[in-house]
Amino acid sequence: MPNIKAVLCDVDGTFIDSFIRGLYKIRLSAEANGYVYTEELEQRAVAIWGAELVPLLEHCFPDATSETIASMVDLFKSYDMENPPSAIKGVHTVFEFLASLGIVFTVVTSRDSESLDRILKNEKLDHHFVHIASADTVEHKKPDARVFGCTMRLLAERGISPDECVMIGDTNDDWYAGKNFGMRTVIVRTGPLHGVRDHIPAEDHIDSFADLPAWLERNNLLTA
């Protein structure tokens, strides 16, 4: 592969520390609506982690009414307003270092643009991204490779091809979306995929976003 010119980033659990917080919000939703938070409920959430919020809640609470789901969504939003998730340790340094090498960044996420904008601004990360594809701006969803369509068109205008891109995420959907598009893909352990998975090469797991530069260097993907 040639040297990397762009990094396509998932957000939650990837460079924003929101996975454990998300499970806590599932617990709050359960307890606020008369459900018992169990290991089975948690596993239901983890199984489709990375999905948009409403489908995630509907999967976790299949017998909940639409009114209950709406109430849970409001709870999630209010919790994030009061206690916004923060960046994973080392993230700011990684963005600044890779940007100094001329690498550009985009976001491809199932989070809505309003909450994403608030988080990125709160963490002073919003200036790093040349393009953001969020749940309400892109028709397709990961693992469908078409989720990268508008992002790759913009990168093509900058003279960047898919083989000059890396996708970084934290879920199986991130992995399959990147691989289905033909991009080298790396998975962090700060989301639901803590251990090595057989379908993902061990080399393509890293502990956190902070390890991305070292991973790129090991794979000879950084500009000399």
mmCIF file of C-alpha atoms in Angstrom:
data_model
loop_
_atom_site.group_PDB
_atom_site.id
_atom_site.type_symbol
_atom_site.label_atom_id
_atom_site.label_comp_id
_atom_site.label_asym_id
_atom_site.label_seq_id
_atom_site.Cartn_x
_atom_site.Cartn_y
_atom_site.Cartn_z
ATOM 1 C CA MET A 1 0.000 0.000 0.000
ATOM 2 C CA PRO A 2 1.116 3.582 -0.584
ATOM 3 C CA ASN A 3 1.551 6.051 2.237
ATOM 4 C CA ILE A 4 -1.698 7.034 3.898
ATOM 5 C CA LYS A 5 -3.201 10.432 3.073
ATOM 6 C CA ALA A 6 -6.552 10.167 4.907
ATOM 7 C CA VAL A 7 -7.970 8.523 8.028
ATOM 8 C CA LEU A 8 -11.708 7.807 8.140
ATOM 9 C CA CYS A 9 -12.813 7.744 11.774
ATOM 10 C CA ASP A 10 -15.703 6.243 13.609
ATOM 11 C CA VAL A 11 -16.481 8.313 16.730
ATOM 12 C CA ASP A 12 -18.046 6.539 19.713
ATOM 13 C CA GLY A 13 -15.665 4.113 21.343
ATOM 14 C CA THR A 14 -13.021 5.023 18.773
ATOM 15 C CA PHE A 15 -11.751 8.479 19.676
ATOM 16 C CA ILE A 16 -14.571 9.528 22.033
ATOM 17 C CA ASP A 17 -14.733 7.554 25.285
ATOM 18 C CA SER A 18 -18.425 6.701 25.208
ATOM 19 C CA PHE A 19 -18.750 2.901 25.190
ATOM 20 C CA ILE A 20 -18.911 2.332 28.966
ATOM 21 C CA ARG A 21 -20.971 5.504 29.323
ATOM 22 C CA GLY A 22 -23.355 4.125 26.721
ATOM 23 C CA LEU A 23 -23.857 0.914 28.675
ATOM 24 C CA TYR A 24 -24.545 3.031 31.750
ATOM 25 C CA LYS A 25 -27.233 4.922 29.826
ATOM 26 C CA ILE A 26 -28.795 1.586 28.851
ATOM 27 C CA ARG A 27 -28.901 0.766 32.564
ATOM 28 C CA LEU A 28 -30.509 4.143 33.335
ATOM 29 C CA SER A 29 -33.083 3.557 30.608
ATOM 30 C CA ALA A 30 -33.905 0.112 31.974
ATOM 31 C CA GLU A 31 -34.254 1.196 35.582
ATOM 32 C CA ALA A 32 -36.258 4.306 34.722
ATOM 33 C CA ASN A 33 -38.819 2.194 32.880
ATOM 34 C CA GLY A 34 -39.235 -0.787 35.197
ATOM 35 C CA TYR A 35 -36.775 -3.142 33.512
ATOM 36 C CA VAL A 36 -34.070 -5.091 35.317
ATOM 37 C CA TYR A 37 -30.585 -4.513 33.940
ATOM 38 C CA THR A 38 -29.135 -7.962 33.298
ATOM 39 C CA GLU A 39 -26.101 -9.425 31.583
ATOM 40 C CA GLU A 40 -28.424 -10.597 28.814
ATOM 41 C CA LEU A 41 -29.675 -7.042 28.285
ATOM 42 C CA GLU A 42 -26.114 -5.772 28.148
ATOM 43 C CA GLN A 43 -25.162 -8.423 25.597
ATOM 44 C CA ARG A 44 -28.141 -7.450 23.458
ATOM 45 C CA ALA A 45 -26.796 -3.909 23.409
ATOM 46 C CA VAL A 46 -23.217 -4.952 22.707
ATOM 47 C CA ALA A 47 -24.334 -7.243 19.865
ATOM 48 C CA ILE A 48 -25.439 -4.302 17.705
ATOM 49 C CA TRP A 49 -23.308 -1.566 19.254
ATOM 50 C CA GLY A 50 -22.707 1.174 16.728
ATOM 51 C CA ALA A 51 -26.292 1.169 15.455
ATOM 52 C CA GLU A 52 -28.329 4.353 15.585
ATOM 53 C CA LEU A 53 -29.889 5.056 18.963
ATOM 54 C CA VAL A 54 -33.540 4.200 18.269
ATOM 55 C CA PRO A 55 -32.834 0.809 16.619
ATOM 56 C CA LEU A 56 -30.390 0.048 19.435
ATOM 57 C CA LEU A 57 -32.992 0.748 22.104
ATOM 58 C CA GLU A 58 -35.667 -1.172 20.213
ATOM 59 C CA HIS A 59 -33.322 -4.155 20.041
ATOM 60 C CA CYS A 60 -32.568 -3.934 23.764
ATOM 61 C CA PHE A 61 -36.204 -3.438 24.778
ATOM 62 C CA PRO A 62 -38.276 -5.288 22.128
ATOM 63 C CA ASP A 63 -41.530 -4.994 24.089
ATOM 64 C CA ALA A 64 -41.194 -1.267 24.769
ATOM 65 C CA THR A 65 -43.787 1.096 23.282
ATOM 66 C CA SER A 66 -42.807 3.889 20.939
ATOM 67 C CA GLU A 67 -43.534 6.337 23.774
ATOM 68 C CA THR A 68 -41.141 4.481 26.072
ATOM 69 C CA ILE A 69 -38.416 4.448 23.410
ATOM 70 C CA ALA A 70 -38.917 8.195 22.896
ATOM 71 C CA SER A 71 -38.568 8.721 26.646
ATOM 72 C CA MET A 72 -35.338 6.729 26.636
ATOM 73 C CA VAL A 73 -33.973 8.816 23.777
ATOM 74 C CA ASP A 74 -34.701 11.963 25.780
ATOM 75 C CA LEU A 75 -32.876 10.437 28.754
ATOM 76 C CA PHE A 76 -29.826 9.696 26.595
ATOM 77 C CA LYS A 77 -29.772 13.240 25.248
ATOM 78 C CA SER A 78 -30.197 14.872 28.636
ATOM 79 C CA TYR A 79 -27.421 12.752 30.131
ATOM 80 C CA ASP A 80 -25.061 13.697 27.299
ATOM 81 C CA MET A 81 -25.920 17.372 27.763
ATOM 82 C CA GLU A 82 -25.157 17.204 31.479
ATOM 83 C CA ASN A 83 -22.192 14.837 31.218
ATOM 84 C CA PRO A 84 -20.745 15.022 27.702
ATOM 85 C CA PRO A 85 -18.317 12.235 26.774
ATOM 86 C CA SER A 86 -14.686 13.202 26.461
ATOM 87 C CA ALA A 87 -11.883 12.284 24.097
ATOM 88 C CA ILE A 88 -9.863 9.146 24.746
ATOM 89 C CA LYS A 89 -6.452 9.873 26.234
ATOM 90 C CA GLY A 90 -3.882 10.817 23.613
ATOM 91 C CA VAL A 91 -6.391 11.628 20.863
ATOM 92 C CA HIS A 92 -5.495 15.321 20.531
ATOM 93 C CA THR A 93 -1.813 14.528 20.123
ATOM 94 C CA VAL A 94 -2.527 11.927 17.438
ATOM 95 C CA PHE A 95 -4.643 14.317 15.372
ATOM 96 C CA GLU A 96 -2.039 17.061 15.618
ATOM 97 C CA PHE A 97 0.880 14.767 14.778
ATOM 98 C CA LEU A 98 -0.743 13.106 11.768
ATOM 99 C CA ALA A 99 -2.047 16.458 10.502
ATOM 100 C CA SER A 100 1.528 17.748 10.613
ATOM 101 C CA LEU A 101 2.366 14.996 8.096
ATOM 102 C CA GLY A 102 -0.375 16.201 5.757
ATOM 103 C CA ILE A 103 -2.895 13.472 6.632
ATOM 104 C CA VAL A 104 -6.541 14.580 6.586
ATOM 105 C CA PHE A 105 -9.409 13.209 8.657
ATOM 106 C CA THR A 106 -13.069 12.499 8.077
ATOM 107 C CA VAL A 107 -15.832 11.130 10.300
ATOM 108 C CA VAL A 108 -18.195 8.287 9.391
ATOM 109 C CA THR A 109 -20.585 7.671 12.294
ATOM 110 C CA SER A 110 -24.065 6.542 13.254
ATOM 111 C CA ARG A 111 -24.292 9.408 15.742
ATOM 112 C CA ASP A 112 -26.554 12.326 14.769
ATOM 113 C CA SER A 113 -24.917 15.537 13.593
ATOM 114 C CA GLU A 114 -26.308 17.741 16.387
ATOM 115 C CA SER A 115 -24.846 15.748 19.271
ATOM 116 C CA LEU A 116 -21.649 15.068 17.314
ATOM 117 C CA ASP A 117 -21.109 18.768 16.660
ATOM 118 C CA ARG A 118 -21.560 19.514 20.359
ATOM 119 C CA ILE A 119 -19.054 16.837 21.408
ATOM 120 C CA LEU A 120 -16.418 17.807 18.839
ATOM 121 C CA LYS A 121 -16.634 21.466 19.776
ATOM 122 C CA ASN A 122 -16.566 20.675 23.491
ATOM 123 C CA GLU A 123 -13.381 18.648 22.960
ATOM 124 C CA LYS A 124 -11.921 21.223 20.529
ATOM 125 C CA LEU A 125 -11.658 18.581 17.799
ATOM 126 C CA ASP A 126 -14.087 19.992 15.241
ATOM 127 C CA HIS A 127 -11.402 21.762 13.190
ATOM 128 C CA HIS A 128 -9.650 18.508 12.311
ATOM 129 C CA PHE A 129 -12.249 17.058 9.919
ATOM 130 C CA VAL A 130 -12.587 17.865 6.232
ATOM 131 C CA HIS A 131 -15.859 15.929 6.004
ATOM 132 C CA ILE A 132 -18.412 14.465 8.410
ATOM 133 C CA ALA A 133 -20.869 11.715 7.432
ATOM 134 C CA SER A 134 -23.402 11.291 10.247
ATOM 135 C CA ALA A 135 -26.626 9.334 10.733
ATOM 136 C CA ASP A 136 -28.813 12.151 9.436
ATOM 137 C CA THR A 137 -26.654 13.119 6.454
ATOM 138 C CA VAL A 138 -25.923 9.730 4.838
ATOM 139 C CA GLU A 139 -28.519 7.287 3.541
ATOM 140 C CA HIS A 140 -26.489 4.103 3.991
ATOM 141 C CA LYS A 141 -25.232 2.627 7.253
ATOM 142 C CA LYS A 142 -22.206 0.552 8.161
ATOM 143 C CA PRO A 143 -21.395 -2.232 7.339
ATOM 144 C CA ASP A 144 -22.730 -1.171 3.914
ATOM 145 C CA ALA A 145 -19.646 0.112 2.081
ATOM 146 C CA ARG A 146 -21.811 2.737 0.355
ATOM 147 C CA VAL A 147 -21.684 4.685 3.618
ATOM 148 C CA PHE A 148 -18.314 5.992 2.385
ATOM 149 C CA GLY A 149 -19.677 7.280 -0.922
ATOM 150 C CA CYS A 150 -19.812 11.015 -0.287
ATOM 151 C CA THR A 151 -16.644 10.909 1.795
ATOM 152 C CA MET A 152 -14.653 9.227 -0.942
ATOM 153 C CA ARG A 153 -15.969 11.613 -3.584
ATOM 154 C CA LEU A 154 -14.687 14.535 -1.534
ATOM 155 C CA LEU A 155 -11.348 12.816 -0.971
ATOM 156 C CA ALA A 156 -11.087 12.053 -4.692
ATOM 157 C CA GLU A 157 -11.385 15.785 -5.351
ATOM 158 C CA ARG A 158 -8.285 16.134 -3.171
ATOM 159 C CA GLY A 159 -6.489 13.484 -5.227
ATOM 160 C CA ILE A 160 -6.825 10.784 -2.556
ATOM 161 C CA SER A 161 -7.719 7.236 -3.599
ATOM 162 C CA PRO A 162 -9.195 4.436 -1.407
ATOM 163 C CA ASP A 163 -5.840 2.658 -1.162
ATOM 164 C CA GLU A 164 -4.446 5.819 0.426
ATOM 165 C CA CYS A 165 -7.036 5.680 3.220
ATOM 166 C CA VAL A 166 -7.332 3.871 6.523
ATOM 167 C CA MET A 167 -10.589 3.257 8.374
ATOM 168 C CA ILE A 168 -10.444 3.159 12.185
ATOM 169 C CA GLY A 169 -13.357 1.958 14.287
ATOM 170 C CA ASP A 170 -14.417 -0.172 17.230
ATOM 171 C CA THR A 171 -17.137 -2.556 15.986
ATOM 172 C CA ASN A 172 -17.651 -5.400 13.549
ATOM 173 C CA ASP A 173 -19.707 -3.045 11.389
ATOM 174 C CA ASP A 174 -16.714 -0.697 11.123
ATOM 175 C CA TRP A 175 -14.469 -3.602 10.185
ATOM 176 C CA TYR A 176 -16.729 -4.999 7.490
ATOM 177 C CA ALA A 177 -17.563 -1.569 6.052
ATOM 178 C CA GLY A 178 -13.901 -0.705 5.623
ATOM 179 C CA LYS A 179 -12.943 -4.103 4.236
ATOM 180 C CA ASN A 180 -15.934 -4.182 1.895
ATOM 181 C CA PHE A 181 -14.766 -0.865 0.456
ATOM 182 C CA GLY A 182 -11.235 -2.185 0.077
ATOM 183 C CA MET A 183 -9.626 -0.001 2.715
ATOM 184 C CA ARG A 184 -7.079 -1.133 5.282
ATOM 185 C CA THR A 185 -9.023 -1.115 8.535
ATOM 186 C CA VAL A 186 -7.889 -1.070 12.153
ATOM 187 C CA ILE A 187 -10.025 -1.791 15.217
ATOM 188 C CA VAL A 188 -9.463 -0.266 18.662
ATOM 189 C CA ARG A 189 -10.138 -2.101 21.928
ATOM 190 C CA THR A 190 -11.851 0.876 23.589
ATOM 191 C CA GLY A 191 -15.257 -0.237 22.311
ATOM 192 C CA PRO A 192 -17.124 -3.562 22.417
ATOM 193 C CA LEU A 193 -14.394 -5.616 20.677
ATOM 194 C CA HIS A 194 -12.012 -5.923 23.619
ATOM 195 C CA GLY A 195 -10.395 -9.188 22.611
ATOM 196 C CA VAL A 196 -8.930 -10.343 19.309
ATOM 197 C CA ARG A 197 -11.576 -11.655 16.904
ATOM 198 C CA ASP A 198 -10.765 -14.463 14.479
ATOM 199 C CA HIS A 199 -12.081 -12.549 11.470
ATOM 200 C CA ILE A 200 -9.826 -9.547 12.223
ATOM 201 C CA PRO A 201 -6.068 -10.104 11.917
ATOM 202 C CA ALA A 202 -4.286 -9.643 15.236
ATOM 203 C CA GLU A 203 -2.114 -6.946 13.666
ATOM 204 C CA ASP A 204 -5.192 -4.918 12.850
ATOM 205 C CA HIS A 205 -6.206 -4.561 16.506
ATOM 206 C CA ILE A 206 -4.737 -1.730 18.593
ATOM 207 C CA ASP A 207 -5.364 -0.832 22.221
ATOM 208 C CA SER A 208 -6.565 2.698 21.535
ATOM 209 C CA PHE A 209 -6.640 5.572 19.052
ATOM 210 C CA ALA A 210 -3.436 6.819 20.685
ATOM 211 C CA ASP A 211 -1.640 3.831 19.124
ATOM 212 C CA LEU A 212 -2.622 4.702 15.541
ATOM 213 C CA PRO A 213 0.665 6.427 14.548
ATOM 214 C CA ALA A 214 2.698 3.432 15.752
ATOM 215 C CA TRP A 215 0.378 1.071 13.835
ATOM 216 C CA LEU A 216 0.761 3.141 10.668
ATOM 217 C CA GLU A 217 4.537 3.150 11.079
ATOM 218 C CA ARG A 218 4.690 -0.629 11.664
ATOM 219 C CA ASN A 219 2.741 -1.124 8.464
ATOM 220 C CA ASN A 220 4.937 1.289 6.465
ATOM 221 C CA LEU A 221 2.026 3.629 5.830
ATOM 222 C CA LEU A 222 3.559 6.894 7.066
ATOM 223 C CA THR A 223 5.456 9.336 4.908
ATOM 224 C CA ALA A 224 9.183 8.849 5.352
#
